[in-house]
Amino acid sequence: QVQLVESGGGLVQAGGSLRLSCAASGRTFSSYTVGWFRQAPGKERAFVAAISWSGENTYYGDSVKGRFTISRDNAQNTVYLQMNSLKPEDTAVYYCAARPARTWTIAIVTPQNNYAYWGQGTQVTVSS
């Protein structure tokens, strides 16, 4: 069992930056693939980024490529999402999720249904 807690959300002006953190409990977290998803008002939850258990592999949704960076510190049981050049359309509740498997393919790490554990979410609001 893994518990995930997101932090770092807030209000920022367009063009600004935020760093989200996803802190996990559990000794085996370092073996988990972790993803970030977001849900804007009135929209379905969407994939943002994912990182493999070792950190060697990462993948990003098209809308955030080149602006967001996902990373992890397994010694601290924490995954980060550095968000730069934020836009108003990035406004959403951001969730981290973990799946207890090392398998890495884009078809597996992008669907939210493949993740077993979810955090409560953190609000990111980007003003224009």
mmCIF file with all atom_site columns, C-alpha atoms in Angstrom:
data_model
loop_
_atom_site.group_PDB
_atom_site.id
_atom_site.type_symbol
_atom_site.label_atom_id
_atom_site.label_alt_id
_atom_site.label_comp_id
_atom_site.label_asym_id
_atom_site.label_entity_id
_atom_site.label_seq_id
_atom_site.pdbx_PDB_ins_code
_atom_site.Cartn_x
_atom_site.Cartn_y
_atom_site.Cartn_z
_atom_site.occupancy
_atom_site.B_iso_or_equiv
_atom_site.pdbx_formal_charge
_atom_site.auth_seq_id
_atom_site.auth_comp_id
_atom_site.auth_asym_id
_atom_site.auth_atom_id
_atom_site.pdbx_PDB_model_num
ATOM 1   C CA . GLN A 1 1   ? 0.000   0.000  0.000   1.00 0.00 ? 1   GLN A CA 1
ATOM 2   C CA . VAL A 1 2   ? 1.275   3.446  -0.930  1.00 0.00 ? 2   VAL A CA 1
ATOM 3   C CA . GLN A 1 3   ? -0.069  6.812  0.171   1.00 0.00 ? 3   GLN A CA 1
ATOM 4   C CA . LEU A 1 4   ? 0.654   9.861  -1.949  1.00 0.00 ? 4   LEU A CA 1
ATOM 5   C CA . VAL A 1 5   ? 0.531   13.488 -0.856  1.00 0.00 ? 5   VAL A CA 1
ATOM 6   C CA . GLU A 1 6   ? 0.910   16.338 -3.336  1.00 0.00 ? 6   GLU A CA 1
ATOM 7   C CA . SER A 1 7   ? 2.067   19.815 -2.424  1.00 0.00 ? 7   SER A CA 1
ATOM 8   C CA . GLY A 1 8   ? 3.383   22.950 -4.066  1.00 0.00 ? 8   GLY A CA 1
ATOM 9   C CA . GLY A 1 9   ? 0.297   24.174 -5.854  1.00 0.00 ? 9   GLY A CA 1
ATOM 10  C CA . GLY A 1 10  ? -0.849  27.766 -5.733  1.00 0.00 ? 10  GLY A CA 1
ATOM 11  C CA . LEU A 1 11  ? -1.604  30.908 -7.674  1.00 0.00 ? 11  LEU A CA 1
ATOM 12  C CA . VAL A 1 12  ? 0.955   32.169 -10.169 1.00 0.00 ? 12  VAL A CA 1
ATOM 13  C CA . GLN A 1 13  ? 0.970   34.647 -13.032 1.00 0.00 ? 13  GLN A CA 1
ATOM 14  C CA . ALA A 1 14  ? 1.318   33.514 -16.606 1.00 0.00 ? 14  ALA A CA 1
ATOM 15  C CA . GLY A 1 15  ? 4.955   32.916 -17.451 1.00 0.00 ? 15  GLY A CA 1
ATOM 16  C CA . GLY A 1 16  ? 5.794   31.969 -13.900 1.00 0.00 ? 16  GLY A CA 1
ATOM 17  C CA . SER A 1 17  ? 6.924   28.702 -12.380 1.00 0.00 ? 17  SER A CA 1
ATOM 18  C CA . LEU A 1 18  ? 5.854   26.240 -9.726  1.00 0.00 ? 18  LEU A CA 1
ATOM 19  C CA . ARG A 1 19  ? 7.302   22.972 -8.474  1.00 0.00 ? 19  ARG A CA 1
ATOM 20  C CA . LEU A 1 20  ? 4.912   20.299 -7.349  1.00 0.00 ? 20  LEU A CA 1
ATOM 21  C CA . SER A 1 21  ? 5.981   17.516 -5.029  1.00 0.00 ? 21  SER A CA 1
ATOM 22  C CA . CYS A 1 22  ? 4.503   14.085 -4.548  1.00 0.00 ? 22  CYS A CA 1
ATOM 23  C CA . ALA A 1 23  ? 5.626   12.498 -1.289  1.00 0.00 ? 23  ALA A CA 1
ATOM 24  C CA . ALA A 1 24  ? 5.018   8.793  -0.882  1.00 0.00 ? 24  ALA A CA 1
ATOM 25  C CA . SER A 1 25  ? 4.937   6.389  1.992   1.00 0.00 ? 25  SER A CA 1
ATOM 26  C CA . GLY A 1 26  ? 6.051   2.814  1.601   1.00 0.00 ? 26  GLY A CA 1
ATOM 27  C CA . ARG A 1 27  ? 9.431   1.163  1.279   1.00 0.00 ? 27  ARG A CA 1
ATOM 28  C CA . THR A 1 28  ? 8.808   -0.094 -2.253  1.00 0.00 ? 28  THR A CA 1
ATOM 29  C CA . PHE A 1 29  ? 7.977   3.270  -3.824  1.00 0.00 ? 29  PHE A CA 1
ATOM 30  C CA . SER A 1 30  ? 11.293  3.245  -5.639  1.00 0.00 ? 30  SER A CA 1
ATOM 31  C CA . SER A 1 31  ? 9.951   0.346  -7.701  1.00 0.00 ? 31  SER A CA 1
ATOM 32  C CA . TYR A 1 32  ? 6.861   2.229  -8.840  1.00 0.00 ? 32  TYR A CA 1
ATOM 33  C CA . THR A 1 33  ? 6.182   4.126  -12.032 1.00 0.00 ? 33  THR A CA 1
ATOM 34  C CA . VAL A 1 34  ? 4.753   7.551  -11.201 1.00 0.00 ? 34  VAL A CA 1
ATOM 35  C CA . GLY A 1 35  ? 2.593   9.826  -13.269 1.00 0.00 ? 35  GLY A CA 1
ATOM 36  C CA . TRP A 1 36  ? 1.157   13.304 -12.998 1.00 0.00 ? 36  TRP A CA 1
ATOM 37  C CA . PHE A 1 37  ? -2.335  14.023 -14.245 1.00 0.00 ? 37  PHE A CA 1
ATOM 38  C CA . ARG A 1 38  ? -4.483  17.131 -14.168 1.00 0.00 ? 38  ARG A CA 1
ATOM 39  C CA . GLN A 1 39  ? -8.148  17.963 -14.275 1.00 0.00 ? 39  GLN A CA 1
ATOM 40  C CA . ALA A 1 40  ? -9.386  21.361 -15.336 1.00 0.00 ? 40  ALA A CA 1
ATOM 41  C CA . PRO A 1 41  ? -12.915 22.536 -14.506 1.00 0.00 ? 41  PRO A CA 1
ATOM 42  C CA . GLY A 1 42  ? -15.453 20.851 -16.731 1.00 0.00 ? 42  GLY A CA 1
ATOM 43  C CA . LYS A 1 43  ? -12.866 18.588 -18.339 1.00 0.00 ? 43  LYS A CA 1
ATOM 44  C CA . GLU A 1 44  ? -11.746 15.024 -17.906 1.00 0.00 ? 44  GLU A CA 1
ATOM 45  C CA . ARG A 1 45  ? -8.551  14.199 -16.071 1.00 0.00 ? 45  ARG A CA 1
ATOM 46  C CA . ALA A 1 46  ? -5.644  14.192 -18.504 1.00 0.00 ? 46  ALA A CA 1
ATOM 47  C CA . PHE A 1 47  ? -2.123  12.817 -18.593 1.00 0.00 ? 47  PHE A CA 1
ATOM 48  C CA . VAL A 1 48  ? 0.697   15.285 -17.945 1.00 0.00 ? 48  VAL A CA 1
ATOM 49  C CA . ALA A 1 49  ? 3.923   13.343 -17.414 1.00 0.00 ? 49  ALA A CA 1
ATOM 50  C CA . ALA A 1 50  ? 5.331   10.042 -16.194 1.00 0.00 ? 50  ALA A CA 1
ATOM 51  C CA . ILE A 1 51  ? 8.643   8.774  -14.898 1.00 0.00 ? 51  ILE A CA 1
ATOM 52  C CA . SER A 1 52  ? 9.982   5.242  -14.626 1.00 0.00 ? 52  SER A CA 1
ATOM 53  C CA . TRP A 1 53  ? 11.014  3.654  -11.357 1.00 0.00 ? 53  TRP A CA 1
ATOM 54  C CA . SER A 1 54  ? 14.686  4.507  -11.909 1.00 0.00 ? 54  SER A CA 1
ATOM 55  C CA . GLY A 1 55  ? 14.101  7.939  -13.358 1.00 0.00 ? 55  GLY A CA 1
ATOM 56  C CA . GLU A 1 56  ? 15.773  6.861  -16.575 1.00 0.00 ? 56  GLU A CA 1
ATOM 57  C CA . ASN A 1 57  ? 12.630  7.197  -18.666 1.00 0.00 ? 57  ASN A CA 1
ATOM 58  C CA . THR A 1 58  ? 10.244  10.115 -18.831 1.00 0.00 ? 58  THR A CA 1
ATOM 59  C CA . TYR A 1 59  ? 7.334   11.005 -21.059 1.00 0.00 ? 59  TYR A CA 1
ATOM 60  C CA . TYR A 1 60  ? 5.241   14.160 -21.416 1.00 0.00 ? 60  TYR A CA 1
ATOM 61  C CA . GLY A 1 61  ? 1.906   15.140 -22.813 1.00 0.00 ? 61  GLY A CA 1
ATOM 62  C CA . ASP A 1 62  ? 2.119   17.327 -25.895 1.00 0.00 ? 62  ASP A CA 1
ATOM 63  C CA . SER A 1 63  ? 0.734   20.393 -24.160 1.00 0.00 ? 63  SER A CA 1
ATOM 64  C CA . VAL A 1 64  ? 3.537   20.499 -21.570 1.00 0.00 ? 64  VAL A CA 1
ATOM 65  C CA . LYS A 1 65  ? 6.565   19.285 -23.536 1.00 0.00 ? 65  LYS A CA 1
ATOM 66  C CA . GLY A 1 66  ? 9.464   21.667 -23.203 1.00 0.00 ? 66  GLY A CA 1
ATOM 67  C CA . ARG A 1 67  ? 7.892   23.477 -20.245 1.00 0.00 ? 67  ARG A CA 1
ATOM 68  C CA . PHE A 1 68  ? 7.451   20.813 -17.560 1.00 0.00 ? 68  PHE A CA 1
ATOM 69  C CA . THR A 1 69  ? 10.056  18.453 -16.133 1.00 0.00 ? 69  THR A CA 1
ATOM 70  C CA . ILE A 1 70  ? 9.353   15.372 -14.058 1.00 0.00 ? 70  ILE A CA 1
ATOM 71  C CA . SER A 1 71  ? 12.013  13.969 -11.754 1.00 0.00 ? 71  SER A CA 1
ATOM 72  C CA . ARG A 1 72  ? 12.285  11.772 -8.696  1.00 0.00 ? 72  ARG A CA 1
ATOM 73  C CA . ASP A 1 73  ? 14.415  11.268 -5.618  1.00 0.00 ? 73  ASP A CA 1
ATOM 74  C CA . ASN A 1 74  ? 13.938  7.691  -4.498  1.00 0.00 ? 74  ASN A CA 1
ATOM 75  C CA . ALA A 1 75  ? 15.966  8.242  -1.351  1.00 0.00 ? 75  ALA A CA 1
ATOM 76  C CA . GLN A 1 76  ? 13.348  10.815 -0.331  1.00 0.00 ? 76  GLN A CA 1
ATOM 77  C CA . ASN A 1 77  ? 10.378  8.871  -1.755  1.00 0.00 ? 77  ASN A CA 1
ATOM 78  C CA . THR A 1 78  ? 9.427   11.984 -3.697  1.00 0.00 ? 78  THR A CA 1
ATOM 79  C CA . VAL A 1 79  ? 8.559   12.798 -7.290  1.00 0.00 ? 79  VAL A CA 1
ATOM 80  C CA . TYR A 1 80  ? 8.631   16.362 -8.572  1.00 0.00 ? 80  TYR A CA 1
ATOM 81  C CA . LEU A 1 81  ? 6.979   18.244 -11.387 1.00 0.00 ? 81  LEU A CA 1
ATOM 82  C CA . GLN A 1 82  ? 8.800   21.444 -12.300 1.00 0.00 ? 82  GLN A CA 1
ATOM 83  C CA . MET A 1 83  ? 6.436   23.667 -14.260 1.00 0.00 ? 83  MET A CA 1
ATOM 84  C CA . ASN A 1 84  ? 7.872   26.622 -16.158 1.00 0.00 ? 84  ASN A CA 1
ATOM 85  C CA . SER A 1 85  ? 6.363   29.143 -18.573 1.00 0.00 ? 85  SER A CA 1
ATOM 86  C CA . LEU A 1 86  ? 2.958   28.493 -17.096 1.00 0.00 ? 86  LEU A CA 1
ATOM 87  C CA . LYS A 1 87  ? -0.120  29.415 -19.079 1.00 0.00 ? 87  LYS A CA 1
ATOM 88  C CA . PRO A 1 88  ? -3.705  30.056 -17.972 1.00 0.00 ? 88  PRO A CA 1
ATOM 89  C CA . GLU A 1 89  ? -4.695  26.810 -19.665 1.00 0.00 ? 89  GLU A CA 1
ATOM 90  C CA . ASP A 1 90  ? -2.459  24.945 -17.190 1.00 0.00 ? 90  ASP A CA 1
ATOM 91  C CA . THR A 1 91  ? -4.959  25.814 -14.461 1.00 0.00 ? 91  THR A CA 1
ATOM 92  C CA . ALA A 1 92  ? -6.194  22.545 -12.964 1.00 0.00 ? 92  ALA A CA 1
ATOM 93  C CA . VAL A 1 93  ? -6.057  20.228 -10.006 1.00 0.00 ? 93  VAL A CA 1
ATOM 94  C CA . TYR A 1 94  ? -2.863  18.219 -10.343 1.00 0.00 ? 94  TYR A CA 1
ATOM 95  C CA . TYR A 1 95  ? -2.714  14.627 -9.129  1.00 0.00 ? 95  TYR A CA 1
ATOM 96  C CA . CYS A 1 96  ? 0.178   12.267 -8.771  1.00 0.00 ? 96  CYS A CA 1
ATOM 97  C CA . ALA A 1 97  ? -0.401  8.571  -9.221  1.00 0.00 ? 97  ALA A CA 1
ATOM 98  C CA . ALA A 1 98  ? 1.682   5.446  -8.838  1.00 0.00 ? 98  ALA A CA 1
ATOM 99  C CA . ARG A 1 99  ? 1.596   2.015  -10.358 1.00 0.00 ? 99  ARG A CA 1
ATOM 100 C CA . PRO A 1 100 ? 3.433   -0.883 -8.679  1.00 0.00 ? 100 PRO A CA 1
ATOM 101 C CA . ALA A 1 101 ? 5.249   -2.061 -11.764 1.00 0.00 ? 101 ALA A CA 1
ATOM 102 C CA . ARG A 1 102 ? 8.445   -1.271 -13.624 1.00 0.00 ? 102 ARG A CA 1
ATOM 103 C CA . THR A 1 103 ? 7.043   -1.924 -17.076 1.00 0.00 ? 103 THR A CA 1
ATOM 104 C CA . TRP A 1 104 ? 7.621   1.091  -19.263 1.00 0.00 ? 104 TRP A CA 1
ATOM 105 C CA . THR A 1 105 ? 5.744   1.656  -22.483 1.00 0.00 ? 105 THR A CA 1
ATOM 106 C CA . ILE A 1 106 ? 3.871   4.773  -23.512 1.00 0.00 ? 106 ILE A CA 1
ATOM 107 C CA . ALA A 1 107 ? 0.682   2.750  -23.934 1.00 0.00 ? 107 ALA A CA 1
ATOM 108 C CA . ILE A 1 108 ? 0.919   1.633  -20.329 1.00 0.00 ? 108 ILE A CA 1
ATOM 109 C CA . VAL A 1 109 ? 2.050   4.769  -18.500 1.00 0.00 ? 109 VAL A CA 1
ATOM 110 C CA . THR A 1 110 ? -0.330  7.288  -20.065 1.00 0.00 ? 110 THR A CA 1
ATOM 111 C CA . PRO A 1 111 ? -3.807  5.892  -19.217 1.00 0.00 ? 111 PRO A CA 1
ATOM 112 C CA . GLN A 1 112 ? -4.981  6.843  -15.749 1.00 0.00 ? 112 GLN A CA 1
ATOM 113 C CA . ASN A 1 113 ? -6.701  3.479  -15.336 1.00 0.00 ? 113 ASN A CA 1
ATOM 114 C CA . ASN A 1 114 ? -3.270  1.817  -15.136 1.00 0.00 ? 114 ASN A CA 1
ATOM 115 C CA . TYR A 1 115 ? -2.443  3.592  -11.876 1.00 0.00 ? 115 TYR A CA 1
ATOM 116 C CA . ALA A 1 116 ? -3.466  1.997  -8.590  1.00 0.00 ? 116 ALA A CA 1
ATOM 117 C CA . TYR A 1 117 ? -2.662  4.767  -6.109  1.00 0.00 ? 117 TYR A CA 1
ATOM 118 C CA . TRP A 1 118 ? -3.642  8.425  -6.198  1.00 0.00 ? 118 TRP A CA 1
ATOM 119 C CA . GLY A 1 119 ? -3.027  11.511 -4.154  1.00 0.00 ? 119 GLY A CA 1
ATOM 120 C CA . GLN A 1 120 ? -5.690  14.008 -3.152  1.00 0.00 ? 120 GLN A CA 1
ATOM 121 C CA . GLY A 1 121 ? -4.580  16.625 -5.658  1.00 0.00 ? 121 GLY A CA 1
ATOM 122 C CA . THR A 1 122 ? -3.197  20.132 -5.458  1.00 0.00 ? 122 THR A CA 1
ATOM 123 C CA . GLN A 1 123 ? -4.702  23.190 -7.138  1.00 0.00 ? 123 GLN A CA 1
ATOM 124 C CA . VAL A 1 124 ? -2.667  25.175 -9.636  1.00 0.00 ? 124 VAL A CA 1
ATOM 125 C CA . THR A 1 125 ? -4.119  28.448 -10.846 1.00 0.00 ? 125 THR A CA 1
ATOM 126 C CA . VAL A 1 126 ? -2.405  30.535 -13.512 1.00 0.00 ? 126 VAL A CA 1
ATOM 127 C CA . SER A 1 127 ? -3.660  34.068 -13.951 1.00 0.00 ? 127 SER A CA 1
ATOM 128 C CA . SER A 1 128 ? -3.377  35.965 -17.206 1.00 0.00 ? 128 SER A CA 1
#
